[in-house]
Short mmCIF file of C-alpha atoms in Angstrom, two decimals:
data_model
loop_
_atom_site.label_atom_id
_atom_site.label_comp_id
_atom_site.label_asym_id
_atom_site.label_seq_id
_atom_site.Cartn_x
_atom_site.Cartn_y
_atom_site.Cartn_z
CA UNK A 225 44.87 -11.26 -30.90
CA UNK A 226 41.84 -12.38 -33.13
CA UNK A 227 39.79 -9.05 -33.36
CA UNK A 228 37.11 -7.16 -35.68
CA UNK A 229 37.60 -5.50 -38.47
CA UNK A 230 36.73 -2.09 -36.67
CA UNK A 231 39.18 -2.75 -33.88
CA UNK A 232 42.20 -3.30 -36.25
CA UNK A 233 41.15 -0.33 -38.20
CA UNK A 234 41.20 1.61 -34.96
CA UNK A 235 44.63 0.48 -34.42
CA UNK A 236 45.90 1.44 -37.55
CA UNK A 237 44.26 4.81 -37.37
CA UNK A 238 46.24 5.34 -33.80
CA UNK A 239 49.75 5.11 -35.86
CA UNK A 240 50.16 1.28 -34.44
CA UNK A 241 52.59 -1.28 -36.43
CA UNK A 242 50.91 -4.06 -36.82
CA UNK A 243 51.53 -7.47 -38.52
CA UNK A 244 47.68 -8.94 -39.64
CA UNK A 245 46.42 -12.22 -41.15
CA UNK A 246 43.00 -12.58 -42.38
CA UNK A 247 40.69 -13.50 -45.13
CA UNK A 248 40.92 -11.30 -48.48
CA UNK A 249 37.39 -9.71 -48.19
CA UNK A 250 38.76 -7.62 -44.92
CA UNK A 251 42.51 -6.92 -45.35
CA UNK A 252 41.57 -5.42 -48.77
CA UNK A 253 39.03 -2.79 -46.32
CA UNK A 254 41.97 -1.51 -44.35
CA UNK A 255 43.21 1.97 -44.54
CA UNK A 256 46.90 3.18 -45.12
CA UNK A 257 49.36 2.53 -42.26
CA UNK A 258 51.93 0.98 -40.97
CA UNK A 259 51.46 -2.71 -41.52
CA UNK A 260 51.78 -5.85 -42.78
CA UNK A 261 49.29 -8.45 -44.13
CA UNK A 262 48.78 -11.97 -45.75
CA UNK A 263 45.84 -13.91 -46.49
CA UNK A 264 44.52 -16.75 -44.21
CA UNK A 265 41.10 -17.32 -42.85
CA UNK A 266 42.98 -20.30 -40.22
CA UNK A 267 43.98 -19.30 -36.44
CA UNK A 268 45.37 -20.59 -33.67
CA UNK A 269 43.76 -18.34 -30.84
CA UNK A 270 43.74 -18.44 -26.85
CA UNK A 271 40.63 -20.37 -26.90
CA UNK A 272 41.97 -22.89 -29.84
CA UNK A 273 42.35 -23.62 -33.75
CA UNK A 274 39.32 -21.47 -35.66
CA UNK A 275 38.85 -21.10 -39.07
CA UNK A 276 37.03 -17.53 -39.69
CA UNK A 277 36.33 -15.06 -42.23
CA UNK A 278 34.84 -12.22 -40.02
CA UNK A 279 38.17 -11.07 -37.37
CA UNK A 280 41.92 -10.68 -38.23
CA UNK A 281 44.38 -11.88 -36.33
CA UNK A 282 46.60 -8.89 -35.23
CA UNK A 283 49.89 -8.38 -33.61
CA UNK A 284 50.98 -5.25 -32.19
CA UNK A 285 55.07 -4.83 -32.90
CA UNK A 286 55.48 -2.62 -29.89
CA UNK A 287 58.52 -3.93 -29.41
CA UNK A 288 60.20 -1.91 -32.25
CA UNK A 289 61.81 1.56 -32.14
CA UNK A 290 61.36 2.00 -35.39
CA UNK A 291 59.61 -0.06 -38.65
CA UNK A 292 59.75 0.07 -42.28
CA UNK A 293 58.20 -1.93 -44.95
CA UNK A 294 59.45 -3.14 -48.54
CA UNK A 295 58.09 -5.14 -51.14
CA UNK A 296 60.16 -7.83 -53.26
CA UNK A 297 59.74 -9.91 -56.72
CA UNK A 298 61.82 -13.20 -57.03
CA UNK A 299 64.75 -11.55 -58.34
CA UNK A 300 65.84 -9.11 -55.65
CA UNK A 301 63.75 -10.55 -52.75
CA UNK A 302 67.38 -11.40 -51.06
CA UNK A 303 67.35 -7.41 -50.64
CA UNK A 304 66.18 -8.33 -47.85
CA UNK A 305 69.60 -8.73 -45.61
CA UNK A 306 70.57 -5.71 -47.19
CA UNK A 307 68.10 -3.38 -46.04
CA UNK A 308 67.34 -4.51 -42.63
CA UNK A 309 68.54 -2.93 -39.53
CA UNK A 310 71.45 -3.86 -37.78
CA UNK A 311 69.88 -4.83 -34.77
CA UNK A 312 66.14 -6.01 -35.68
CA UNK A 313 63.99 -8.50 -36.87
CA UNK A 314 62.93 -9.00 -40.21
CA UNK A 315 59.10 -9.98 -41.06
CA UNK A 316 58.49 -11.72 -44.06
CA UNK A 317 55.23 -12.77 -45.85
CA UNK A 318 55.04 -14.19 -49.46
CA UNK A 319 52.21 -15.90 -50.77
CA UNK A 320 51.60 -19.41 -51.71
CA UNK A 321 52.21 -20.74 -55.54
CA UNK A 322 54.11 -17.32 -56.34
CA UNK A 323 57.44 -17.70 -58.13
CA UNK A 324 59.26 -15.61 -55.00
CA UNK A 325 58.67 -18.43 -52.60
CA UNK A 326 60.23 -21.11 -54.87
CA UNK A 327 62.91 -18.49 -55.27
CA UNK A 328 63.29 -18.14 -51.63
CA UNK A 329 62.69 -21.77 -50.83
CA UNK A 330 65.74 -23.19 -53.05
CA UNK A 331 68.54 -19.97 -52.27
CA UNK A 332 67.80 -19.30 -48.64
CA UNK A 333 69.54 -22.29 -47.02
CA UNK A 334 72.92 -20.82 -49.38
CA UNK A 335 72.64 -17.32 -48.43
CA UNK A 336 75.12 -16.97 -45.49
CA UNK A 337 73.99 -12.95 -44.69
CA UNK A 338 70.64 -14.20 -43.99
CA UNK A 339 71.61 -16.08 -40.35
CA UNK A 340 73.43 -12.87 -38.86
CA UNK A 341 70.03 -11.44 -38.98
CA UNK A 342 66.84 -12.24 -37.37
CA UNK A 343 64.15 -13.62 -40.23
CA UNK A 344 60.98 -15.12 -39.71
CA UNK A 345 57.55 -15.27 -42.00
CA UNK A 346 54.86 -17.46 -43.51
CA UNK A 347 53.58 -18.37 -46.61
CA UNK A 348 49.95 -16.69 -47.04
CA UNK A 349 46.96 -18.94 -48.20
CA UNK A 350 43.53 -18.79 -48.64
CA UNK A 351 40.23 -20.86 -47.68
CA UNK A 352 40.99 -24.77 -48.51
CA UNK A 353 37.57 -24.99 -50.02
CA UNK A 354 37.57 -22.00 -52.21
CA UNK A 355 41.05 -21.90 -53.47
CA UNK A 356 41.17 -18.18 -54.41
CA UNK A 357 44.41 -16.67 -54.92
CA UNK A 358 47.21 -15.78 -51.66
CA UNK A 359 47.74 -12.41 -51.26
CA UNK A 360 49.99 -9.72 -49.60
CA UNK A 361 49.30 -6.66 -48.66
CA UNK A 362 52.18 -3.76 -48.04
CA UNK A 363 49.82 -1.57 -45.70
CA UNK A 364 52.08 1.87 -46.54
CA UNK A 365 50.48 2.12 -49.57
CA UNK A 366 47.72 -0.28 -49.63
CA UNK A 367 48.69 -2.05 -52.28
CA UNK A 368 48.27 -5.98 -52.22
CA UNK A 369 50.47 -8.96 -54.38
CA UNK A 370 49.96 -12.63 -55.48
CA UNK A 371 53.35 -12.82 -57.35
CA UNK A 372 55.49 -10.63 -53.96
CA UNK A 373 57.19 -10.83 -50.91
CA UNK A 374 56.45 -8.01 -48.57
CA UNK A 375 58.88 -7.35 -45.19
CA UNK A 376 58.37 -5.12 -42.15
CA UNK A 377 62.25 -4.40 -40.72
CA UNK A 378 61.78 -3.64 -37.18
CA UNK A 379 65.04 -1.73 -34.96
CA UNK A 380 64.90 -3.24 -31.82
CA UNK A 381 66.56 -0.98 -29.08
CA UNK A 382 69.93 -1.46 -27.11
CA UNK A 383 70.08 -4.15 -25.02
CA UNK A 384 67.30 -6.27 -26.73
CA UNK A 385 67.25 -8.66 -29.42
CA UNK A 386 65.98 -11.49 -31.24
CA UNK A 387 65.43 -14.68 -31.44
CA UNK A 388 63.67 -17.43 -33.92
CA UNK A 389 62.83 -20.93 -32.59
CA UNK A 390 60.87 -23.69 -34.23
CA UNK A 391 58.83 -26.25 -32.71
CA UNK A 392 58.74 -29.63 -34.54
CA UNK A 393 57.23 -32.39 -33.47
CA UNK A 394 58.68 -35.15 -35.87
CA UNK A 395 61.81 -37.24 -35.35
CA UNK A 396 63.38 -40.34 -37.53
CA UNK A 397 64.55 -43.80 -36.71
CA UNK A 398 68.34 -43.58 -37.70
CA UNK A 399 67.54 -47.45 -38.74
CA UNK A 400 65.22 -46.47 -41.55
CA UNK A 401 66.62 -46.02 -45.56
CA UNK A 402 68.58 -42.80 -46.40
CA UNK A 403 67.01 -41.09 -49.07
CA UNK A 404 68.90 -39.33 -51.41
CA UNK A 405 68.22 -36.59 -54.64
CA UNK A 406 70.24 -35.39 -57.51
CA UNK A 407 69.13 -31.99 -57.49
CA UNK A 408 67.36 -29.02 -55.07
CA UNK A 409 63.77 -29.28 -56.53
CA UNK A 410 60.19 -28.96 -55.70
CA UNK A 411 59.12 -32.06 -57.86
CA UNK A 412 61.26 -35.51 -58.46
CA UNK A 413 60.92 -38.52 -60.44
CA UNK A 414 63.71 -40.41 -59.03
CA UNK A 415 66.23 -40.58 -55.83
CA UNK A 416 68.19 -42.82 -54.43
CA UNK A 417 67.13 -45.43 -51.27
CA UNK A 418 70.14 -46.48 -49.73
CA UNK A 419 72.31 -45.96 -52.49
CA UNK A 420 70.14 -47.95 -55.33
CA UNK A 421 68.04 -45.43 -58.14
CA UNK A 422 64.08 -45.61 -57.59
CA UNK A 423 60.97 -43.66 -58.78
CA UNK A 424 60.36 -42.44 -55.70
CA UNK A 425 56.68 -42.47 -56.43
CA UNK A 426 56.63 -46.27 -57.12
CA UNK A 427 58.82 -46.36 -53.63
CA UNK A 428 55.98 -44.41 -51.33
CA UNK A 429 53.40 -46.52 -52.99
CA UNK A 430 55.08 -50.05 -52.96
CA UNK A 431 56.11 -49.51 -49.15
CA UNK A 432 52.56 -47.75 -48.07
CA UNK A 433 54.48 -44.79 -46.75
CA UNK A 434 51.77 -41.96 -45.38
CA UNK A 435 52.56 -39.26 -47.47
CA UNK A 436 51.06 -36.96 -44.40
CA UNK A 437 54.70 -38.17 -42.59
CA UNK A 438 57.28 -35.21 -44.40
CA UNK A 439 60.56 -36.32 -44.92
CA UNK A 440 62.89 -35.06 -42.10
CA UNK A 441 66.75 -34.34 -42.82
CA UNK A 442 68.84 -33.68 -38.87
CA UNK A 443 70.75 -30.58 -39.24
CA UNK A 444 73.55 -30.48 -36.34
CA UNK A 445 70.80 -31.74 -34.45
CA UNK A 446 67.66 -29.47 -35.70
CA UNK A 447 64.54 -31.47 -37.30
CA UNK A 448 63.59 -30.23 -41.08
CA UNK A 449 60.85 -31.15 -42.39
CA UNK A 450 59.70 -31.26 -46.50
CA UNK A 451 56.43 -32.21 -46.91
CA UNK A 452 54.92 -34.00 -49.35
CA UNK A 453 52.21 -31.76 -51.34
CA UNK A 454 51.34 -34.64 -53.91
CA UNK A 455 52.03 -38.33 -55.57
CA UNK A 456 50.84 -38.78 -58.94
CA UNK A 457 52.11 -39.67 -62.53
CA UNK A 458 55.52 -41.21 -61.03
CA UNK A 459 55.94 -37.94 -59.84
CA UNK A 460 56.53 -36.71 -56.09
CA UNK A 461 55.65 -33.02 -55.35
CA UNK A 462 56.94 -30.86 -52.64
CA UNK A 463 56.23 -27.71 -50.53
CA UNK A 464 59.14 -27.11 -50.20
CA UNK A 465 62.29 -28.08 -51.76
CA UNK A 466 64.70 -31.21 -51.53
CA UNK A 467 68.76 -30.66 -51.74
CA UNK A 468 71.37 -32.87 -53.33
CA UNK A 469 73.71 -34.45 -51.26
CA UNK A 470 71.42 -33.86 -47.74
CA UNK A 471 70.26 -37.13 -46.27
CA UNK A 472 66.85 -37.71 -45.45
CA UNK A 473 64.06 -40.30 -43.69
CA UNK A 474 60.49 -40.65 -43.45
CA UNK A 475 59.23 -39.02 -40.11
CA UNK A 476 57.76 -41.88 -37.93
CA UNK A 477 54.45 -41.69 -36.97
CA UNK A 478 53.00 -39.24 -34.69
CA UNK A 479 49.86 -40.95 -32.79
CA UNK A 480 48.60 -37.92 -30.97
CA UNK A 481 49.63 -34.53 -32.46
CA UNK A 482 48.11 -32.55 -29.64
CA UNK A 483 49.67 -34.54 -26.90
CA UNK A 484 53.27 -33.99 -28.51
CA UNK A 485 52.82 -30.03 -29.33
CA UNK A 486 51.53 -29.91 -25.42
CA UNK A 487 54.76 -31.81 -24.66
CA UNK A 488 57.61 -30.05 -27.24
CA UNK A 489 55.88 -26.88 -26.18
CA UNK A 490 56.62 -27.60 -22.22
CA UNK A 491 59.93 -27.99 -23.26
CA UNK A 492 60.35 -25.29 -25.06
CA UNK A 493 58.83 -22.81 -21.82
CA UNK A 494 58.89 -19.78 -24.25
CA UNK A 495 57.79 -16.85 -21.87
CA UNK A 496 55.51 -14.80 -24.62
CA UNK A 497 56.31 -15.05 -28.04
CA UNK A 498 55.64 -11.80 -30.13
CA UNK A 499 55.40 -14.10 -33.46
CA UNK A 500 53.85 -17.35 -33.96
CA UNK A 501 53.28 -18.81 -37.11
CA UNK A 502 51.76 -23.03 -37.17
CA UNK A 503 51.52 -25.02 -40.59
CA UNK A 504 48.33 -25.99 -42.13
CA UNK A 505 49.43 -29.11 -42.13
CA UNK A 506 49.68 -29.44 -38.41
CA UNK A 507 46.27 -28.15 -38.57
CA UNK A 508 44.60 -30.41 -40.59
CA UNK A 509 46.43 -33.58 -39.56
CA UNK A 510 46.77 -32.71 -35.99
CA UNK A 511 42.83 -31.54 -35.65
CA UNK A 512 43.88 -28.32 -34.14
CA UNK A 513 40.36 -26.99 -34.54
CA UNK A 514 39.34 -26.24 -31.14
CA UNK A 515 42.23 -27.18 -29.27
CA UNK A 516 44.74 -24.63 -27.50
CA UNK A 517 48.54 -24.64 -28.08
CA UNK A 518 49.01 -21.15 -26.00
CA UNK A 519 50.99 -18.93 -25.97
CA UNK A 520 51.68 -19.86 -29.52
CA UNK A 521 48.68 -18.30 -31.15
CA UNK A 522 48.67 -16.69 -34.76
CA UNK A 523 47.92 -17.33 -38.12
CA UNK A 524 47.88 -20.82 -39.95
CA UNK A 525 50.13 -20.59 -42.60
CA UNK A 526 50.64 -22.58 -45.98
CA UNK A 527 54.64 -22.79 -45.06
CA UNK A 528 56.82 -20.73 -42.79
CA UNK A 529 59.83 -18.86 -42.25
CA UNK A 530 62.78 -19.14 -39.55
CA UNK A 531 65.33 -17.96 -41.65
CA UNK A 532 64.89 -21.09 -44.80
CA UNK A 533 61.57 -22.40 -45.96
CA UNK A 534 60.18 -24.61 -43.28
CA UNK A 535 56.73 -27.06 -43.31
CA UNK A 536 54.95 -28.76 -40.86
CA UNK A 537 56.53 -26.45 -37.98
CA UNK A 538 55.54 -24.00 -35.89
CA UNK A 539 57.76 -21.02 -35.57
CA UNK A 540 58.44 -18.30 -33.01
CA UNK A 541 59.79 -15.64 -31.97
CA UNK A 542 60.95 -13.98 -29.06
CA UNK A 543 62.14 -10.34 -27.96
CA UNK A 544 65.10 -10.85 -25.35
CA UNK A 545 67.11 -8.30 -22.73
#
């Protein structure tokens, strides 16, 4: 729910958990408490996309017996599937640029632990105009981060649980070239197009790919997307990283972003997600501003969690039993 800064304070005064997204200038005006926070000033509300630096966007996690909160540098941020609960969900919010999310980005997909338990986040941000710095905020002691992760661990009771989906609305043509890299990286020079060595640069230029199209790689069936943050100097830069030996395509073109969110989100007929966390990207590209994508409403995030890095996605999250 996009409220005022008076509201949420009320809420954290009550003893609520709470998970909040909103500009700098009022997470930093919080008090103490039990909650989370990164830096956006992007929404997707019930009445639409909204970009605003005067409400937070709050969600109350009243579906947990019990909470905690931890913060985490790039060297033990994997602490993470140590000290969760058994039978919980793990929130996690790093900001964007910070050495823990390129950390995160290139280990996650290799840490086995990490899929026997419940893990989904974003990548904080800031005003596209402005470019100030992401933060985090760990709420329990009011402390905020540019360079850490922060979690909430929530115990979910007996009988419930939970579970992460993603909603992605690009696909590949099987018929297109298979793009290959030597190493897991945010930045390349060179890959491979079916099997000859190219600057991939010179490729996306010669060919007049639209670098707004991330390259999509099917796992067992699930789309993921790595978008493309910039081409310049022979040099292709990424929001999240590549992997040796995964294959991977250009996403064909989406004509109406709206119409296939609307349509992928029929499908997916969540009943109320708790969580809901929708790319930048599919802001800007898909001109979300105005337009309503219920019930998935939350913060706009400069990359998201479900488990690995993801881009270009909308994630979820549902409490089941």
């Amino acid at each position: 729910m996009l409220i005022t800064l008076e509201e949420t304070v009320h809420l954290i005064e009550e003893g609520k958990a709470l998970h909040i997204a909103g500009d700098d200038t009022l997470l930093c005006r919080l008090p103490k408490g039990k909650w989370i926070g990164g830096t956006t000033p992007y929404f997707i509300s019930d009445e639409g996309g909204i970009m605003t630096k005067e409400k937070l966007f709050v969600n109350e996690i009243g579906f947990a017996e019990e909470v905690k909160i931890a913060t985490y540098g790039k060297y033990n941020v994997f602490q993470i599937v140590e000290e969760c609960y058994d039978n919980g969900l793990t929130i996690l919010i790093m900001p964007f640029g910070a050495e823990v999310v390129a950390k995160y980005a290139r280990e996650a997909p290799e840490v086995e632990e990490l899929l026997m338990h419940p893990t989904i986040g974003w990548i904080s941000g800031f005003d596209l105009s402005a470019e100030t710095a992401a933060r985090v905020y760990d709420g329990s002691t009011g402390m905020s981060y540019t360079d850490k992760a922060v979690a909430m661990y929530t115990k979910l009771p007996d009988g419930k649980n939970a579970r992460i989906n993603m909603i992605n609305i690009f696909t590949d043509d099987k018929t297109d070239p298979v793009i290959r890299f030597f190493d897991n990286d945010l930045s390349v020079k060179s890959c491979t197009v079916n099997g000859q060595e190219v600057n991939f640069a010179e490729y996306i230029r010669k060919k007049g790919i639209d670098a707004q199209m991330p390259l999509v790689a099917d796992y067992n069936g699930a789309y993921i997307n790595t978008s493309i943050k910039s081409v310049e100097n022979n040099t292709v830069s990424f929001y999240a990283p590549v992997f040796r030996d995964i294959e991977y395509r250009f996403a064909n073109k989406v004509e109406d972003y709206v119409g296939e969110f609307r349509k992928r989100i029929d499908a997916a007929s969540a009943g109320k997600p708790v969580l809901s966390f929708n790319c930048i990207l599919n802001y800007q590209y898909g001109e979300l501003e105005g337009k309503k994508i219920t019930p998935y409403i939350g913060p706009v995030t400069f990359g998201e969690v479900g488990y690995q890095l993801l881009n270009q996605t909308l994630v979820y999250s549902e409490i089941l039993g």
